[in-house]
């Protein structure tokens, strides 16, 4: 008789965005005429930039031409894309990388999850609290959670790194040693950035404790501070202890296109060997590369025209989130973020719980946000709104909050 | 200190197609003027059919239009694609399935590998011998291989089901009980088909022993026998014990597009629960769906024009493989397959080993094939050629074999 992986039965309340989606679906069914505005799940709303569409159409036409058709591609992605990545995302920041240190994938969520396969169950992971829930969700499936404490809302084998107003949402080094540390900056959900000096402290910690940092830089393109660190590899020693995850979802509106990449320097290794080689083995056995046409579309992001067009879109979203932060502050809300990221992180009014505020906002204002408690216990009493709506909807949503919530 | 998953260090000779690729690369480097013809790795050569290109271009243009843009999609794929799948791939064969029993993915290789995550390490797997190597490769990463016996070329915890000329390449029920059984028909690499009656025996075995069948029907579109079984669900009881994997790679030339799907009936369950629910959980945590534009391209395969165009391509490849089989037989080779699949499976001449024949054929005739021994011990002394080349190259390759190999 076949038997399941028991870790799949370790469940809590389900994946945040799935639960949120069900609630919204139910509300829609019972209120079919409600004009809902979503500032909830971090999905983009602007269409792909013209240069990207052109590249996608051209690649699609290539696929119908015997001379230009592309079948199976390299598991790690085409070299022309990987060399553009190195040139534009890293060399420009003073970071040098080799082609075989870049692995193109079908997105950061997949990479986050799949990385978990490479490690033994015994590793202790550390996550920011609040955090993007997929980091924990995937580790649970690989037996690294321990037991879930319903009251504290934590897994007892996981090290939570509180990110609160008191520490300006930047985590302190942990007391309990962690083997694998997830850091995401600009942060989802709080929207804050880490300084290079603080990030260097984490790199030093990892080198000293022979820990691995998984640095999620999915929102890197939203950084506006001129002195901010864009890649973990700007820190000394990071090439010995860190992998970096990037995504085209938020840079170029690729949420429905599915593409990201992971950087694994060959110098990231422990006594057992090189992580880069392990990832390569995984790809050889379980993956066949990302679609040719999507890789061509991603390449267009690096053309000067493409860069200008996506930066215009990012400026549009940033304008939205700045508007949210500014107007909610006027209403007396305590709001963070909205500077180097598309997220506003606010305290719920009148001490409401995150989910109560979700329901209240949905019902009274027909505005969808994301409950902070879904990102971890330190997110309790917080709420996330995003700048990914249209400007018109953003203004309308804020108007409704002003009118119906106050 | 972080620790790796020890299963990643259980290696044999590396993934067949990677090793083969390296050998070819090396030959190219040392013989830059050699005009190599590849009838090796099962990659297609015809460009995408016109209707598919049109759909892909249209979807690409949609992505640049605010009204038609698609961001995050359903993890399991868009309903319009899943309903077309049910209608055309199953209902037409008398099989009824629900929408939530179909999961669209980025390809059969990923599905084969990812399925492994859902089961405990203790399951004993059974594979046809010879077999598509990724089934074993992925299970090794999840601790289900045991120890590799270099001499016998087998993993001692895996049940090998010999498929030889003696049993017409259709496996007998195993003596040792297996928990998870991989069956692939039309078979890769032997090219043979299983009868409905023989497949029913396997389904009965699985129901009786509470085993799970993973039925890989990636080559279903190549079936020409009119009475052949196209889906495992045509067998009674299969909805209780079988999942089915399909791919667009060989049906519609999607090797570089990356799309397949997996069928997991809700009735596939053991005492611990439903496999369908487990797969859903996996997607929620680790996957964000397949690209919108690729799903639109796959949808075009189901239009009547699309169907005609892809069936024309399949006929072209089948004509190639039939030519290979017929001409090699004339030369005195013992050759199988080439009837319901794009593969010809031949005995190497003069008792040569598979890899020796690979080297010999490459060096003398500049023709690339795939060594049978790479698919398992029962593949020793066999060799795989495919119909996926162009007709001109196929004829040229056979001419060279006639001239230089005999």
Coordinates of N, CA, C and O in Angstrom, one line a residue, chain A residues 194-338:
Chain A
X194 N 16.3 47.2 4.3 CA 17.3 47.0 5.3 C 18.5 47.8 4.8 O 18.7 48.0 3.6
X195 N 19.3 48.3 5.7 CA 20.5 49.1 5.3 C 21.6 48.1 5.0 O 21.6 46.9 5.5
X196 N 22.6 48.5 4.2 CA 23.7 47.7 3.9 C 24.5 47.2 5.1 O 24.9 46.0 5.2
X197 N 24.6 48.1 6.0 CA 25.3 47.8 7.3 C 24.6 46.7 8.1 O 25.2 45.8 8.6
X198 N 23.3 46.8 8.2 CA 22.5 45.8 8.9 C 22.5 44.4 8.1 O 22.6 43.4 8.8
X199 N 22.5 44.5 6.8 CA 22.5 43.3 6.0 C 23.9 42.6 6.2 O 24.0 41.4 6.3
X200 N 25.0 43.4 6.2 CA 26.3 42.9 6.4 C 26.4 42.1 7.7 O 27.1 41.1 7.8
X201 N 25.7 42.6 8.7 CA 25.7 41.9 10.0 C 25.2 40.5 9.8 O 25.6 39.5 10.5
X202 N 24.1 40.3 9.0 CA 23.5 39.0 8.8 C 24.5 38.1 8.0 O 24.6 36.9 8.2
X203 N 25.2 38.7 7.0 CA 26.1 37.9 6.2 C 27.3 37.5 7.1 O 27.7 36.3 7.1
X204 N 27.7 38.4 8.0 CA 28.8 38.0 8.9 C 28.3 36.8 9.8 O 29.1 35.9 10.1
X205 N 27.1 36.9 10.3 CA 26.5 35.9 11.2 C 26.5 34.6 10.4 O 26.9 33.5 11.0
X206 N 26.1 34.6 9.2 CA 25.9 33.4 8.4 C 27.3 32.8 8.1 O 27.5 31.5 8.3
X207 N 28.3 33.6 7.8 CA 29.7 33.1 7.6 C 30.2 32.4 8.9 O 30.7 31.3 8.8
X208 N 30.0 33.1 9.9 CA 30.5 32.7 11.2 C 29.8 31.4 11.7 O 30.5 30.4 12.2
X209 N 28.5 31.3 11.5 CA 27.8 30.1 11.9 C 27.6 29.1 10.8 O 26.8 28.1 11.0
X210 N 28.2 29.3 9.7 CA 28.1 28.4 8.5 C 26.6 28.2 8.2 O 26.1 27.0 8.0
X211 N 25.9 29.3 8.3 CA 24.4 29.2 7.9 C 24.3 29.7 6.5 O 25.2 30.2 5.9
X212 N 23.1 29.4 5.9 CA 22.8 29.8 4.6 C 21.7 30.9 4.6 O 20.7 30.8 5.3
X213 N 22.0 32.0 3.8 CA 20.9 33.0 3.7 C 20.2 32.8 2.4 O 20.9 32.7 1.3
X214 N 18.9 32.8 2.4 CA 18.1 32.8 1.2 C 17.6 34.2 1.1 O 16.7 34.6 1.9
X215 N 18.1 35.0 0.2 CA 17.8 36.4 0.1 C 16.8 36.7 -1.0 O 17.1 36.5 -2.2
X216 N 15.6 37.0 -0.7 CA 14.5 37.2 -1.7 C 14.5 38.7 -2.0 O 14.1 39.5 -1.2
X217 N 14.9 39.0 -3.2 CA 15.0 40.4 -3.7 C 13.9 40.7 -4.8 O 14.1 41.4 -5.7
X218 N 12.8 40.1 -4.6 CA 11.7 40.1 -5.6 C 11.3 41.6 -5.9 O 10.8 41.9 -7.0
X219 N 11.5 42.5 -4.9 CA 11.0 43.8 -5.0 C 12.1 44.8 -5.2 O 11.9 46.0 -5.1
X220 N 13.3 44.3 -5.6 CA 14.5 45.2 -5.8 C 14.2 46.4 -6.7 O 14.7 47.5 -6.4
X221 N 13.4 46.2 -7.7 CA 13.2 47.3 -8.6 C 12.5 48.5 -8.0 O 12.5 49.6 -8.6
X222 N 11.9 48.3 -6.9 CA 11.1 49.4 -6.2 C 11.9 50.2 -5.3 O 11.4 51.2 -4.7
X223 N 13.2 49.9 -5.2 CA 14.0 50.7 -4.3 C 14.2 52.1 -4.8 O 14.5 52.3 -6.0
X224 N 14.0 53.1 -3.9 CA 14.2 54.4 -4.4 C 15.3 55.1 -3.6 O 15.9 56.1 -4.1
X225 N 15.6 54.6 -2.4 CA 16.7 55.2 -1.6 C 18.0 55.0 -2.5 O 18.3 53.9 -2.9
X226 N 18.7 56.1 -2.7 CA 19.9 56.0 -3.5 C 21.1 55.2 -2.9 O 21.9 54.6 -3.7
X227 N 21.1 55.1 -1.6 CA 22.2 54.4 -1.0 C 21.9 53.0 -0.6 O 22.6 52.3 0.1
X228 N 20.7 52.5 -1.0 CA 20.3 51.2 -0.5 C 21.0 50.1 -1.2 O 21.6 50.3 -2.3
X229 N 21.0 48.9 -0.6 CA 21.7 47.7 -1.2 C 20.7 47.0 -2.0 O 19.5 46.8 -1.6
X230 N 21.1 46.7 -3.3 CA 20.1 46.0 -4.2 C 20.3 44.5 -4.2 O 19.4 43.8 -4.6
X231 N 21.5 44.1 -3.9 CA 21.8 42.6 -4.0 C 22.6 42.3 -2.7 O 23.4 43.1 -2.2
X232 N 22.3 41.1 -2.2 CA 23.0 40.6 -1.0 C 24.5 40.6 -1.3 O 25.4 40.7 -0.4
X233 N 24.9 40.4 -2.6 CA 26.3 40.2 -2.9 C 27.1 41.5 -2.9 O 28.3 41.5 -3.0
X234 N 26.4 42.6 -2.6 CA 27.1 43.8 -2.3 C 27.8 43.8 -0.9 O 28.6 44.6 -0.6
X235 N 27.4 42.8 -0.1 CA 28.0 42.6 1.2 C 29.2 41.7 1.1 O 29.1 40.7 0.4
X236 N 30.2 42.0 1.8 CA 31.4 41.1 1.8 C 31.1 39.7 2.4 O 30.6 39.6 3.5
X237 N 31.5 38.7 1.7 CA 31.4 37.4 2.2 C 30.1 36.7 1.7 O 29.9 35.5 2.0
X238 N 29.2 37.4 1.1 CA 27.9 36.9 0.8 C 28.0 35.8 -0.2 O 27.2 34.8 -0.2
X239 N 29.0 35.8 -1.1 CA 29.1 34.8 -2.1 C 29.5 33.4 -1.5 O 29.5 32.4 -2.2
X240 N 29.8 33.4 -0.2 CA 30.2 32.2 0.5 C 28.9 31.6 1.2 O 28.9 30.5 1.7
X241 N 27.9 32.4 1.4 CA 26.8 32.0 2.3 C 25.4 32.4 1.9 O 24.5 32.1 2.6
X242 N 25.3 32.9 0.7 CA 23.9 33.4 0.3 C 23.5 33.0 -1.1 O 24.3 33.0 -2.0
X243 N 22.3 32.7 -1.3 CA 21.6 32.6 -2.6 C 20.7 33.7 -2.7 O 20.2 34.2 -1.7
X244 N 20.4 34.2 -3.9 CA 19.5 35.3 -4.1 C 18.4 35.0 -5.1 O 18.7 34.4 -6.1
X245 N 17.2 35.3 -4.7 CA 16.0 35.0 -5.6 C 15.5 36.3 -6.2 O 15.3 37.3 -5.5
X246 N 15.3 36.3 -7.5 CA 14.7 37.4 -8.2 C 13.5 37.0 -9.0 O 13.4 35.8 -9.3
X247 N 12.7 37.9 -9.3 CA 11.4 37.6 -10.0 C 11.1 38.7 -11.0 O 11.5 39.9 -10.7
X248 N 10.5 38.4 -12.1 CA 10.1 39.4 -13.0 C 8.6 39.8 -12.8 O 8.1 40.7 -13.5
X249 N 8.0 39.2 -11.8 CA 6.6 39.4 -11.5 C 6.3 40.9 -11.2 O 5.4 41.5 -11.8
X250 N 7.1 41.4 -10.3 CA 6.8 42.8 -9.9 C 7.6 43.8 -10.6 O 7.3 45.0 -10.6
X251 N 8.7 43.4 -11.2 CA 9.5 44.3 -12.0 C 8.8 44.6 -13.3 O 8.8 45.8 -13.8
X252 N 8.3 43.6 -13.9 CA 7.8 43.8 -15.3 C 6.4 43.2 -15.5 O 6.0 43.0 -16.7
X253 N 5.6 43.0 -14.5 CA 4.3 42.6 -14.6 C 4.1 41.1 -15.1 O 3.2 40.8 -15.8
X254 N 5.1 40.3 -14.7 CA 5.1 38.9 -15.1 C 4.3 37.9 -14.2 O 4.6 36.7 -14.3
X255 N 3.4 38.4 -13.4 CA 2.7 37.5 -12.5 C 2.0 36.3 -13.3 O 2.0 35.2 -12.8
X256 N 1.5 36.7 -14.5 CA 0.9 35.6 -15.3 C 1.8 35.0 -16.3 O 1.4 34.2 -17.1
X257 N 3.0 35.5 -16.3 CA 4.0 35.0 -17.3 C 4.9 33.9 -16.7 O 5.5 33.1 -17.4
X258 N 5.1 34.0 -15.4 CA 5.9 33.0 -14.6 C 7.3 33.0 -15.0 O 7.8 32.1 -15.8
X259 N 8.1 33.9 -14.4 CA 9.6 33.8 -14.6 C 10.3 34.5 -13.5 O 10.0 35.6 -13.1
X260 N 11.4 33.9 -13.1 CA 12.3 34.4 -12.1 C 13.6 33.8 -12.3 O 13.8 33.1 -13.3
X261 N 14.5 34.0 -11.4 CA 15.8 33.3 -11.4 C 16.4 33.2 -10.0 O 16.0 34.0 -9.1
X262 N 17.3 32.3 -9.9 CA 18.0 32.2 -8.6 C 19.5 32.2 -8.9 O 20.0 31.7 -9.9
X263 N 20.2 32.9 -8.0 CA 21.7 33.0 -8.1 C 22.2 32.1 -7.0 O 21.9 32.3 -5.8
X264 N 23.1 31.2 -7.4 CA 23.8 30.3 -6.5 C 25.3 30.3 -6.8 O 25.7 29.6 -7.7
X265 N 26.0 31.2 -6.2 CA 27.5 31.2 -6.5 C 28.1 29.9 -6.2 O 27.7 29.1 -5.3
X266 N 29.1 29.5 -7.0 CA 29.8 28.2 -6.8 C 30.5 28.1 -5.5 O 30.8 27.1 -5.0
X267 N 30.7 29.3 -4.9 CA 31.5 29.3 -3.6 C 30.5 29.1 -2.4 O 31.0 29.0 -1.3
X268 N 29.2 29.0 -2.7 CA 28.3 28.6 -1.6 C 28.4 27.1 -1.4 O 28.0 26.3 -2.2
X269 N 29.1 26.7 -0.3 CA 29.3 25.2 -0.1 C 29.5 25.0 1.4 O 29.9 25.8 2.1
X270 N 29.2 23.7 1.8 CA 29.6 23.3 3.1 C 30.5 22.1 2.9 O 31.0 21.8 1.8
X271 N 30.8 21.4 4.0 CA 31.7 20.3 3.9 C 31.2 19.2 2.9 O 32.0 18.4 2.4
X272 N 29.9 19.1 2.7 CA 29.4 18.1 1.9 C 29.5 18.4 0.4 O 29.3 17.5 -0.4
X273 N 29.7 19.7 0.1 CA 29.8 20.0 -1.3 C 29.2 21.3 -1.7 O 28.8 22.1 -0.8
X274 N 29.0 21.5 -3.0 CA 28.6 22.8 -3.5 C 27.1 22.8 -3.7 O 26.5 21.9 -4.4
X275 N 26.4 23.8 -3.2 CA 24.9 23.9 -3.4 C 24.6 24.1 -4.9 O 23.6 23.6 -5.4
X276 N 25.4 24.8 -5.6 CA 25.2 25.0 -7.0 C 25.1 23.7 -7.8 O 24.3 23.5 -8.6
X277 N 26.0 22.7 -7.4 CA 26.0 21.4 -8.1 C 24.7 20.7 -7.7 O 24.1 20.0 -8.6
X278 N 24.3 20.8 -6.5 CA 23.0 20.1 -6.1 C 21.8 20.7 -6.9 O 20.9 19.9 -7.3
X279 N 21.8 22.0 -7.0 CA 20.6 22.6 -7.7 C 20.7 22.1 -9.2 O 19.6 21.8 -9.8
X280 N 21.9 22.0 -9.7 CA 22.0 21.6 -11.1 C 21.5 20.1 -11.2 O 20.8 19.8 -12.2
X281 N 21.8 19.3 -10.2 CA 21.3 17.9 -10.3 C 19.8 17.9 -10.3 O 19.1 17.2 -11.0
X282 N 19.2 18.7 -9.4 CA 17.7 18.8 -9.3 C 17.1 19.2 -10.7 O 16.2 18.6 -11.1
X283 N 17.7 20.2 -11.3 CA 17.2 20.6 -12.6 C 17.3 19.5 -13.6 O 16.3 19.2 -14.4
X284 N 18.4 18.8 -13.6 CA 18.6 17.7 -14.6 C 17.5 16.6 -14.4 O 17.0 16.1 -15.4
X285 N 17.1 16.3 -13.2 CA 16.1 15.3 -13.0 C 14.7 15.7 -13.0 O 13.8 15.0 -13.5
X286 N 14.4 17.0 -12.6 CA 13.0 17.4 -12.4 C 12.5 18.6 -13.2 O 11.4 18.9 -13.1
X287 N 13.4 19.2 -14.0 CA 13.0 20.4 -14.7 C 13.5 20.4 -16.1 O 14.6 19.8 -16.4
X288 N 12.8 21.1 -17.0 CA 13.2 21.1 -18.4 C 13.4 22.5 -18.9 O 13.3 22.8 -20.1
X289 N 13.6 23.5 -18.0 CA 13.8 24.9 -18.4 C 12.5 25.6 -18.5 O 11.4 25.1 -18.4
X290 N 12.6 26.9 -18.6 CA 11.5 27.8 -18.8 C 11.2 28.0 -20.3 O 12.0 27.8 -21.1
X291 N 9.9 28.4 -20.6 CA 9.5 28.5 -22.0 C 10.4 29.5 -22.7 O 10.7 30.6 -22.2
X292 N 10.8 29.2 -24.0 CA 11.6 30.1 -24.8 C 10.9 31.4 -25.0 O 11.6 32.5 -24.8
X293 N 9.7 31.5 -25.2 CA 9.0 32.8 -25.5 C 9.0 33.7 -24.3 O 9.2 34.9 -24.4
X294 N 8.9 33.1 -23.1 CA 8.9 33.9 -21.9 C 10.3 34.4 -21.6 O 10.5 35.5 -21.2
X295 N 11.3 33.6 -21.9 CA 12.7 34.1 -21.7 C 13.0 35.2 -22.7 O 13.7 36.2 -22.3
X296 N 12.5 35.2 -23.9 CA 12.7 36.3 -24.8 C 12.0 37.5 -24.3 O 12.5 38.7 -24.4
X297 N 10.8 37.4 -23.7 CA 10.1 38.5 -23.1 C 10.9 39.1 -22.0 O 11.0 40.3 -21.8
X298 N 11.5 38.2 -21.1 CA 12.3 38.7 -20.0 C 13.5 39.5 -20.5 O 13.9 40.5 -19.9
X299 N 14.1 39.0 -21.6 CA 15.3 39.6 -22.2 C 15.0 41.1 -22.5 O 15.8 42.0 -22.4
X300 N 13.7 41.3 -23.0 CA 13.3 42.7 -23.4 C 13.4 43.7 -22.3 O 13.5 44.9 -22.5
X301 N 13.2 43.2 -21.1 CA 13.3 44.1 -19.9 C 14.6 44.7 -19.8 O 14.7 45.8 -19.3
X302 N 15.6 44.1 -20.3 CA 17.0 44.7 -20.2 C 17.4 45.6 -21.3 O 18.5 46.2 -21.3
X303 N 16.6 45.7 -22.4 CA 16.8 46.7 -23.4 C 16.6 48.1 -22.8 O 15.9 48.2 -21.8
X304 N 17.2 49.1 -23.4 CA 17.1 50.4 -22.7 C 15.7 50.9 -22.8 O 15.1 51.5 -21.8
X305 N 15.0 50.6 -23.9 CA 13.6 51.0 -24.0 C 12.7 50.2 -23.0 O 11.9 50.8 -22.3
X306 N 13.0 48.9 -22.9 CA 12.3 48.1 -22.0 C 12.5 48.5 -20.5 O 11.5 48.6 -19.8
X307 N 13.7 48.9 -20.2 CA 14.0 49.4 -18.9 C 13.2 50.6 -18.6 O 12.6 50.7 -17.5
X308 N 13.2 51.5 -19.5 CA 12.4 52.8 -19.3 C 10.9 52.5 -19.1 O 10.3 53.1 -18.2
X309 N 10.4 51.6 -19.9 CA 9.0 51.3 -19.8 C 8.6 50.6 -18.5 O 7.6 51.0 -17.9
X310 N 9.4 49.7 -18.1 CA 9.1 49.0 -16.8 C 9.3 50.0 -15.6 O 8.5 50.0 -14.7
X311 N 10.3 50.9 -15.7 CA 10.5 51.8 -14.6 C 9.3 52.8 -14.5 O 9.0 53.3 -13.4
X312 N 8.7 53.1 -15.7 CA 7.5 54.0 -15.7 C 6.4 53.3 -14.9 O 5.6 53.9 -14.2
X313 N 6.2 52.0 -15.2 CA 5.1 51.2 -14.5 C 5.4 51.2 -13.0 O 4.4 51.4 -12.2
X314 N 6.6 51.0 -12.6 CA 7.0 50.9 -11.2 C 6.7 52.3 -10.6 O 6.1 52.4 -9.4
X315 N 7.0 53.4 -11.3 CA 6.7 54.7 -10.8 C 5.2 54.9 -10.5 O 4.8 55.5 -9.6
X316 N 4.5 54.3 -11.4 CA 3.0 54.4 -11.3 C 2.5 53.7 -10.1 O 1.7 54.3 -9.3
X317 N 3.0 52.5 -9.8 CA 2.6 51.8 -8.6 C 3.1 52.5 -7.4 O 2.4 52.5 -6.4
X318 N 4.3 53.0 -7.5 CA 4.8 53.7 -6.3 C 4.1 55.0 -6.0 O 3.9 55.3 -4.8
X319 N 3.6 55.6 -7.0 CA 2.7 56.8 -6.8 C 1.5 56.4 -6.0 O 1.0 57.1 -5.1
X320 N 0.9 55.3 -6.4 CA -0.3 54.8 -5.8 C -0.1 54.5 -4.3 O -0.8 54.9 -3.4
X321 N 1.0 53.8 -4.0 CA 1.2 53.4 -2.6 C 1.6 54.6 -1.7 O 1.2 54.7 -0.6
X322 N 2.3 55.5 -2.3 CA 2.6 56.8 -1.6 C 1.3 57.5 -1.3 O 1.2 58.1 -0.2
X323 N 0.4 57.5 -2.2 CA -0.9 58.2 -2.0 C -1.7 57.5 -0.8 O -2.2 58.2 0.0
X324 N -1.6 56.2 -0.8 CA -2.3 55.4 0.3 C -1.7 55.8 1.6 O -2.4 56.2 2.6
X325 N -0.4 55.8 1.7 CA 0.3 56.1 2.9 C 0.0 57.5 3.4 O -0.4 57.7 4.6
X326 N 0.1 58.4 2.5 CA -0.1 59.8 2.8 C -1.5 60.1 3.3 O -1.8 60.7 4.3
X327 N -2.5 59.6 2.6 CA -3.9 59.8 2.9 C -4.3 59.1 4.2 O -5.1 59.7 5.0
X328 N -3.8 57.9 4.4 CA -4.2 57.2 5.6 C -3.6 57.9 6.8 O -4.2 57.9 7.9
X329 N -2.4 58.4 6.6 CA -1.7 59.1 7.7 C -2.6 60.3 8.1 O -2.8 60.6 9.3
X330 N -3.1 61.0 7.1 CA -4.0 62.1 7.3 C -5.2 61.7 8.2 O -5.7 62.5 9.0
X331 N -5.7 60.5 7.9 CA -6.9 60.0 8.7 C -6.5 59.5 10.1 O -7.3 59.1 10.8
X332 N -5.2 59.6 10.4 CA -4.8 59.2 11.7 C -4.2 57.8 11.8 O -3.9 57.3 12.9
X333 N -4.2 57.1 10.7 CA -3.6 55.7 10.7 C -2.1 55.8 11.0 O -1.4 56.7 10.6
X334 N -1.6 54.7 11.6 CA -0.1 54.5 11.7 C 0.2 53.6 10.5 O -0.2 52.5 10.4
X335 N 1.0 54.2 9.6 CA 1.3 53.4 8.3 C 2.8 53.4 8.1 O 3.5 54.4 8.2
X336 N 3.3 52.3 7.6 CA 4.7 52.1 7.3 C 4.8 51.7 5.8 O 3.8 51.3 5.2
X337 N 6.1 51.6 5.3 CA 6.3 51.2 4.0 C 6.0 52.2 2.9 O 6.0 53.4 3.2
X338 N 5.7 51.8 1.7 CA 5.4 52.7 0.6 C 6.5 53.6 0.1 O 6.3 54.5 -0.6

